[in-house]
CSV table of C-alpha atoms in Angstrom, one decimal:
chain,number,residue,atom,x,y,z
A,589,MET,CA,-50.2,85.9,124.6
A,590,ASN,CA,-52.8,88.6,124.1
A,591,ASP,CA,-54.2,89.7,120.6
A,592,HIS,CA,-52.1,92.9,120.6
A,593,ALA,CA,-48.9,91.0,121.1
A,594,THR,CA,-49.9,88.5,118.5
A,595,ASP,CA,-50.6,91.2,115.9
A,596,ALA,CA,-47.2,92.8,116.7
A,597,GLN,CA,-45.4,89.5,116.3
A,598,ARG,CA,-47.1,88.9,113.0
A,599,GLN,CA,-46.2,92.3,111.7
A,600,ILE,CA,-42.5,91.8,112.8
A,601,ILE,CA,-42.4,88.5,110.8
A,602,ARG,CA,-44.0,90.2,107.8
A,603,TYR,CA,-41.6,93.1,107.8
A,604,ARG,CA,-38.8,90.6,107.9
A,605,SER,CA,-40.3,88.9,104.9
A,606,LEU,CA,-40.5,92.3,103.2
A,607,VAL,CA,-36.8,92.9,103.8
A,608,GLN,CA,-36.0,89.5,102.4
A,609,VAL,CA,-38.1,90.1,99.3
A,610,THR,CA,-36.4,93.5,98.8
A,611,ALA,CA,-33.0,91.9,99.1
A,612,ALA,CA,-34.0,89.2,96.6
A,613,LEU,CA,-35.3,91.8,94.1
A,614,ALA,CA,-32.1,93.9,94.5
A,615,ARG,CA,-30.0,91.0,93.2
A,616,HIS,CA,-31.6,91.2,89.7
A,617,VAL,CA,-30.1,93.8,87.4
A,618,ARG,CA,-32.1,92.9,84.3
A,619,THR,CA,-35.7,94.0,84.0
A,620,ASP,CA,-37.0,90.7,82.6
A,621,ASP,CA,-35.3,88.7,85.5
A,622,LEU,CA,-36.6,91.2,88.0
A,623,LEU,CA,-40.2,91.0,86.8
A,624,ARG,CA,-40.3,87.2,87.0
A,625,ALA,CA,-38.5,87.2,90.4
A,626,MET,CA,-41.2,89.6,91.7
A,627,HIS,CA,-44.0,87.1,91.1
A,628,VAL,CA,-42.1,84.4,93.0
A,629,GLN,CA,-41.1,86.7,95.9
A,630,VAL,CA,-44.6,88.2,96.4
A,631,GLN,CA,-45.7,84.8,97.7
A,632,ALA,CA,-43.6,85.4,100.8
A,633,LEU,CA,-45.9,88.3,101.7
A,634,PHE,CA,-49.3,87.3,100.5
A,635,ASP,CA,-51.2,84.0,100.4
A,636,THR,CA,-52.7,84.6,97.1
A,637,PRO,CA,-53.1,82.6,93.8
A,638,ILE,CA,-52.7,85.6,91.5
A,639,THR,CA,-50.1,88.3,91.0
A,640,LEU,CA,-50.2,90.8,88.2
A,641,LEU,CA,-47.5,93.2,87.1
A,642,ALA,CA,-48.7,95.7,84.5
A,643,ARG,CA,-46.5,98.3,82.9
A,644,ARG,CA,-47.5,101.1,80.6
A,645,THR,CA,-46.5,100.8,76.9
A,646,ALA,CA,-45.4,103.7,74.7
A,647,GLN,CA,-48.9,103.5,73.1
A,648,GLY,CA,-50.7,103.9,76.4
A,649,GLY,CA,-51.7,100.3,76.8
A,650,TRP,CA,-50.4,97.7,79.2
A,651,HIS,CA,-47.7,94.9,79.1
A,652,CYS,CA,-48.9,92.4,81.7
A,653,LEU,CA,-47.1,89.5,83.4
A,654,THR,CA,-49.5,87.3,85.4
A,655,LEU,CA,-48.7,84.4,87.7
A,656,GLU,CA,-51.8,82.3,88.2
A,657,SER,CA,-51.9,78.7,89.4
A,658,ASN,CA,-48.1,78.4,88.8
A,659,ASN,CA,-48.5,79.5,85.2
A,660,LEU,CA,-46.7,82.7,84.1
A,661,SER,CA,-48.3,84.3,81.1
A,662,GLU,CA,-47.6,87.5,79.1
A,663,GLN,CA,-50.2,89.7,77.4
A,664,PHE,CA,-50.6,93.1,75.9
A,665,ILE,CA,-53.8,95.0,76.7
A,666,GLY,CA,-54.9,98.0,74.7
A,667,LEU,CA,-55.7,101.4,76.1
A,668,ARG,CA,-58.9,101.5,78.2
A,669,PRO,CA,-60.5,104.8,79.2
A,670,ASP,CA,-61.7,103.5,82.6
A,671,GLY,CA,-60.3,100.1,83.6
A,672,LEU,CA,-59.1,98.8,87.0
A,673,LEU,CA,-55.5,99.6,86.2
A,674,GLU,CA,-56.3,103.1,85.0
A,675,ARG,CA,-58.3,103.7,88.3
A,676,VAL,CA,-55.2,102.7,90.3
A,677,LEU,CA,-53.1,105.3,88.6
A,678,GLU,CA,-55.8,107.9,89.2
A,679,GLY,CA,-55.9,107.0,92.9
A,680,ARG,CA,-59.6,105.9,92.7
A,681,LEU,CA,-59.0,102.2,93.5
A,682,ARG,CA,-56.7,100.3,95.8
A,683,LEU,CA,-58.7,97.5,97.5
A,684,GLU,CA,-61.9,95.7,96.7
A,685,ASN,CA,-62.9,92.5,98.6
A,686,ASN,CA,-66.0,91.9,96.5
A,687,LEU,CA,-64.9,92.6,92.9
A,688,PRO,CA,-68.1,91.4,91.2
A,689,VAL,CA,-70.3,93.8,93.2
A,690,TYR,CA,-67.8,96.7,92.6
A,691,LEU,CA,-67.9,96.0,88.8
A,692,GLU,CA,-71.6,95.9,88.7
A,693,ARG,CA,-72.0,99.1,90.8
A,694,GLU,CA,-69.4,100.9,88.7
A,695,ARG,CA,-70.7,99.4,85.4
A,696,LEU,CA,-67.3,98.3,84.5
A,697,GLY,CA,-66.1,95.4,82.3
A,698,ILE,CA,-62.8,93.7,82.8
A,699,VAL,CA,-60.2,92.1,80.5
A,700,ARG,CA,-59.1,88.6,81.6
A,701,VAL,CA,-55.4,88.3,81.2
A,702,HIS,CA,-55.4,84.6,80.4
A,703,HIS,CA,-57.5,82.3,78.2
A,704,ARG,CA,-57.9,79.3,80.5
A,705,SER,CA,-61.6,78.6,81.2
A,706,ASP,CA,-60.8,76.1,84.0
A,707,LEU,CA,-59.6,78.8,86.4
A,708,PRO,CA,-62.1,80.7,88.6
A,709,TYR,CA,-62.6,84.4,88.5
A,710,THR,CA,-61.0,87.0,90.9
A,711,LEU,CA,-63.3,88.0,93.8
A,712,SER,CA,-60.8,90.1,95.9
A,713,TRP,CA,-58.4,92.6,94.3
A,714,MET,CA,-55.7,94.9,95.4
A,715,GLY,CA,-53.5,97.2,93.2
A,716,VAL,CA,-50.9,99.9,93.8
A,717,PRO,CA,-49.1,102.2,91.4
A,718,LEU,CA,-45.4,101.6,90.7
A,719,GLN,CA,-43.6,104.9,90.7
A,720,ALA,CA,-40.0,105.6,89.5
A,721,GLY,CA,-40.0,109.3,88.9
A,722,VAL,CA,-43.3,109.0,87.0
A,723,VAL,CA,-45.9,106.3,87.3
A,724,THR,CA,-44.8,103.3,85.3
A,725,GLY,CA,-47.2,100.6,86.1
A,726,VAL,CA,-49.4,98.7,88.6
A,727,LEU,CA,-48.7,95.8,90.9
A,728,SER,CA,-51.8,93.8,91.8
A,729,VAL,CA,-52.5,90.7,93.9
A,730,GLN,CA,-55.8,88.9,93.6
A,731,SER,CA,-57.8,86.1,95.2
A,732,TYR,CA,-60.5,83.7,94.3
A,733,ALA,CA,-62.1,84.2,97.7
A,734,LEU,CA,-64.2,87.0,99.0
A,735,ASN,CA,-62.9,89.4,101.7
A,736,ALA,CA,-59.4,88.0,101.2
A,737,PHE,CA,-57.4,91.1,102.0
A,738,THR,CA,-57.1,93.6,104.9
A,739,SER,CA,-56.0,97.2,105.2
A,740,GLU,CA,-52.7,95.8,106.6
A,741,ASP,CA,-52.3,93.7,103.4
A,742,LEU,CA,-52.7,96.9,101.4
A,743,GLU,CA,-50.1,98.6,103.5
A,744,PHE,CA,-47.5,95.9,102.8
A,745,LEU,CA,-48.4,95.8,99.1
A,746,GLU,CA,-47.8,99.6,99.0
A,747,LEU,CA,-44.4,99.1,100.7
A,748,LEU,CA,-43.5,96.3,98.2
A,749,GLY,CA,-44.6,98.6,95.3
A,750,VAL,CA,-42.1,101.3,96.5
A,751,HIS,CA,-39.3,98.8,96.7
A,752,LEU,CA,-40.2,97.2,93.3
A,753,SER,CA,-40.3,100.7,91.7
A,754,ILE,CA,-36.8,101.4,93.0
A,755,ALA,CA,-35.6,98.0,91.7
A,756,LEU,CA,-37.1,98.6,88.3
A,757,GLU,CA,-35.5,102.0,88.1
A,758,ASN,CA,-32.1,100.6,89.0
A,759,ALA,CA,-32.5,97.8,86.5
A,760,ALA,CA,-33.4,100.3,83.7
A,761,LEU,CA,-30.4,102.4,84.6
A,762,HIS,CA,-28.1,99.3,84.5
A,763,GLU,CA,-29.5,98.3,81.1
A,764,ARG,CA,-29.0,101.8,79.7
A,765,VAL,CA,-25.4,102.0,80.9
A,766,GLU,CA,-24.7,98.5,79.6
A,767,ARG,CA,-26.3,99.4,76.3
A,768,GLU,CA,-24.3,102.6,76.0
A,769,ALA,CA,-21.1,100.7,76.8
A,770,HIS,CA,-21.8,98.3,73.9
A,771,THR,CA,-23.3,100.7,71.3
A,772,ASP,CA,-21.7,103.0,68.8
A,773,PRO,CA,-23.2,106.4,69.5
A,774,LEU,CA,-23.2,107.5,65.8
A,775,THR,CA,-24.8,104.5,64.0
A,776,GLY,CA,-26.5,102.8,66.9
A,777,LEU,CA,-24.8,99.5,66.0
A,778,TRP,CA,-22.9,97.4,68.5
A,779,ASN,CA,-19.3,98.5,69.0
A,780,ARG,CA,-16.0,96.7,68.9
A,781,ARG,CA,-16.2,95.6,72.5
A,782,ARG,CA,-19.5,93.9,71.8
A,783,PHE,CA,-18.0,92.4,68.6
A,784,THR,CA,-15.3,90.6,70.6
A,785,GLU,CA,-17.8,89.2,73.1
A,786,ARG,CA,-20.2,88.0,70.4
A,787,SER,CA,-17.4,86.5,68.3
A,788,GLU,CA,-16.2,84.5,71.2
A,789,ALA,CA,-19.8,83.3,71.8
A,790,ALA,CA,-20.2,82.4,68.1
A,791,LEU,CA,-17.0,80.3,68.2
A,792,LEU,CA,-18.4,78.3,71.1
A,793,ASP,CA,-21.4,77.6,68.9
A,794,VAL,CA,-19.1,76.6,66.0
A,795,ARG,CA,-17.4,74.1,68.3
A,796,ARG,CA,-20.9,72.6,68.9
A,797,GLY,CA,-21.4,72.2,65.2
A,798,GLU,CA,-23.3,75.4,64.3
A,799,PRO,CA,-22.0,77.3,61.2
A,800,TYR,CA,-20.9,81.0,61.4
A,801,THR,CA,-19.5,83.3,58.8
A,802,LEU,CA,-17.7,86.6,59.6
A,803,ALA,CA,-17.9,89.6,57.2
A,804,VAL,CA,-15.5,92.5,57.7
A,805,MET,CA,-16.2,95.6,55.7
A,806,ASP,CA,-14.9,99.1,55.0
A,807,LEU,CA,-15.8,102.0,52.7
A,808,GLN,CA,-13.4,102.5,49.9
A,809,GLY,CA,-11.9,106.0,49.9
A,810,PHE,CA,-13.9,107.2,52.9
A,811,LYS,CA,-11.2,109.7,53.8
A,812,ALA,CA,-11.8,111.5,50.5
A,813,VAL,CA,-15.5,111.9,51.4
A,814,ASN,CA,-14.5,113.7,54.6
A,815,ASP,CA,-11.9,115.8,52.8
A,816,GLU,CA,-14.1,116.8,49.9
A,817,PHE,CA,-17.6,117.1,51.5
A,818,GLY,CA,-16.8,117.6,55.2
A,819,HIS,CA,-17.1,115.5,58.3
A,820,ASP,CA,-20.9,116.1,58.6
A,821,ALA,CA,-21.4,114.5,55.2
A,822,GLY,CA,-19.1,111.6,56.2
A,823,ASP,CA,-21.1,111.1,59.3
A,824,ARG,CA,-24.3,111.0,57.3
A,825,VAL,CA,-22.8,108.3,55.1
A,826,LEU,CA,-21.8,106.2,58.1
A,827,VAL,CA,-25.3,106.6,59.6
A,828,GLN,CA,-26.9,105.6,56.3
A,829,MET,CA,-24.6,102.6,56.0
A,830,GLY,CA,-25.4,101.6,59.6
A,831,GLY,CA,-29.1,101.6,58.7
A,832,LEU,CA,-28.5,99.3,55.7
A,833,LEU,CA,-26.5,96.9,57.8
A,834,ASP,CA,-29.1,97.0,60.6
A,835,ARG,CA,-31.6,95.4,58.1
A,836,LEU,CA,-29.5,92.2,58.4
A,837,THR,CA,-30.5,91.8,62.0
A,838,LEU,CA,-34.0,90.7,60.7
A,839,GLU,CA,-32.2,87.6,59.5
A,840,GLY,CA,-30.6,87.0,62.9
A,841,VAL,CA,-27.3,88.6,61.9
A,842,HIS,CA,-25.3,90.6,64.5
A,843,VAL,CA,-23.8,93.8,63.0
A,844,PHE,CA,-21.1,96.1,64.4
A,845,ARG,CA,-19.2,99.3,63.8
A,846,LEU,CA,-15.6,98.6,64.6
A,847,GLY,CA,-14.5,102.2,64.3
A,848,GLY,CA,-14.0,104.8,61.5
A,849,ASP,CA,-15.4,103.3,58.3
A,850,GLU,CA,-15.0,99.7,59.4
A,851,PHE,CA,-17.9,97.4,60.0
A,852,ALA,CA,-18.5,93.7,60.7
A,853,ALA,CA,-21.3,91.2,60.7
A,854,LEU,CA,-21.6,87.8,62.3
A,855,LEU,CA,-23.9,85.6,60.1
A,856,PRO,CA,-25.2,82.4,61.7
A,857,CYS,CA,-25.0,80.4,58.4
A,858,PRO,CA,-22.4,78.8,56.0
A,859,GLU,CA,-20.4,81.0,53.7
A,860,SER,CA,-22.7,80.2,50.7
A,861,ALA,CA,-25.8,81.6,52.5
A,862,ALA,CA,-23.8,84.6,53.8
A,863,LEU,CA,-22.9,85.4,50.2
A,864,LEU,CA,-26.5,85.7,49.2
A,865,SER,CA,-27.3,88.0,52.1
A,866,LEU,CA,-24.3,90.3,51.3
A,867,ARG,CA,-25.1,90.4,47.6
A,868,ALA,CA,-28.6,91.6,48.5
A,869,LEU,CA,-26.9,94.2,50.8
A,870,LEU,CA,-24.7,95.5,48.0
A,871,ASP,CA,-27.8,95.8,45.7
A,872,ASP,CA,-29.6,97.8,48.4
A,873,LEU,CA,-26.5,100.0,48.8
A,874,ASN,CA,-26.4,100.8,45.1
A,875,ALA,CA,-30.1,101.5,45.0
A,876,GLN,CA,-29.9,104.1,47.8
A,877,ALA,CA,-29.8,107.8,47.2
A,878,TRP,CA,-26.6,109.2,48.7
A,879,SER,CA,-25.6,112.8,49.4
A,880,VAL,CA,-22.2,112.0,48.0
A,881,PRO,CA,-21.1,109.7,45.2
A,882,THR,CA,-22.3,106.2,45.9
A,883,PRO,CA,-19.7,104.6,48.2
A,884,ARG,CA,-18.2,101.2,47.5
A,885,LEU,CA,-18.3,98.8,50.4
A,886,ASN,CA,-15.4,96.3,50.5
A,887,ILE,CA,-16.3,93.0,52.1
A,888,GLY,CA,-14.2,90.0,53.2
A,889,LEU,CA,-15.9,86.7,54.2
A,890,ALA,CA,-14.5,84.0,56.4
A,891,PRO,CA,-16.2,80.9,57.7
A,892,ALA,CA,-15.4,79.9,61.3
A,893,TYR,CA,-13.5,76.7,62.1
A,894,PRO,CA,-13.6,74.9,65.5
A,895,GLN,CA,-9.9,75.6,66.2
A,896,ASP,CA,-10.2,79.4,65.5
A,897,SER,CA,-9.5,82.1,67.9
A,898,VAL,CA,-11.2,85.5,67.3
A,899,SER,CA,-8.0,87.0,65.9
A,900,ASP,CA,-7.5,84.0,63.6
A,901,TRP,CA,-11.0,84.5,62.2
A,902,VAL,CA,-10.7,88.2,61.8
A,903,ARG,CA,-7.3,87.8,60.1
A,904,ARG,CA,-8.7,85.6,57.4
A,905,ALA,CA,-11.7,87.9,56.8
A,906,ASP,CA,-9.4,90.9,56.6
A,907,ALA,CA,-7.2,89.1,54.0
A,908,ARG,CA,-10.3,88.5,51.8
A,909,MET,CA,-11.3,92.1,52.2
A,910,TYR,CA,-7.9,93.5,51.2
A,911,GLY,CA,-7.9,91.0,48.3
A,912,ALA,CA,-11.2,92.5,47.1
A,913,LYS,CA,-9.7,96.0,47.4
A,914,ARG,CA,-6.7,95.0,45.3
A,915,GLN,CA,-9.0,93.6,42.6
A,916,ARG,CA,-11.3,96.6,42.9
A,917,GLN,CA,-14.3,94.3,43.7
A,918,SER,CA,-16.7,94.8,46.5
A,919,LEU,CA,-16.9,91.0,47.3
A,920,ILE,CA,-14.8,88.1,46.1
A,921,GLU,CA,-16.8,84.9,45.7
């Protein structure tokens, strides 16, 4: 077989590999899963010890995932006025088969994206921009050897970059749709649909011996707020209440708006600890400046039992909340 036929056969095999890689990437609908899958799949196209996926952060720096010697590492790199990644975005750099000479000639310093002194330095480097409407990052493959890459390698990396950009855009769209389907648009809290899903998951944890407490809440006389001050004022109250409840997420609590003036929280702790968190919440509520008379939040607590269904659990918490209403207390202890 002549050299031309051999080259053609090699390209056909490589294009098939690219199709397989593209299909593998398309199966992932979450960005984190996609990023990790990319590092594995790129080995099907390139015999290289290092792959780097760098994405721009909102601050202008880089979020980097690097696979080197079977070690996947994550690092954040600050904004650099003239680094290798920046040069890729500007169209000034794609392929260098003697990186040390290039760096010396261009008087550039580089940031190493791991802290292992036992690994050698990169000698050959390729990088292509990832574009999904706007440039979002850089995909790079690197080698410890000089003259490791060819112009054909760069062509295939550019093709892979196009497919990865599309996959990243699709994953971001999927995550946005999923987030909107589970999020209350007014307060930004999770909605009732998400509450049911998380409650079922929490009950599975309870059956494995982990404690959970459910808090259901509503605002006393909220209809009167809308009637007297208007629905815009009522919405502001709900948003402010949502912000207060969202602080509980710092303690690992899941919070939800169930609808209207009804909220819920899943606290991964026994009832005694949940009481402490909710007392602090009520103190914060009373310390807030409100555009209407300070609202009263009625809270009903119910610990979860292994035999509970979600409806059983909610029913007990509701009963405690209505008991608090009847006694004109925010929280019955």
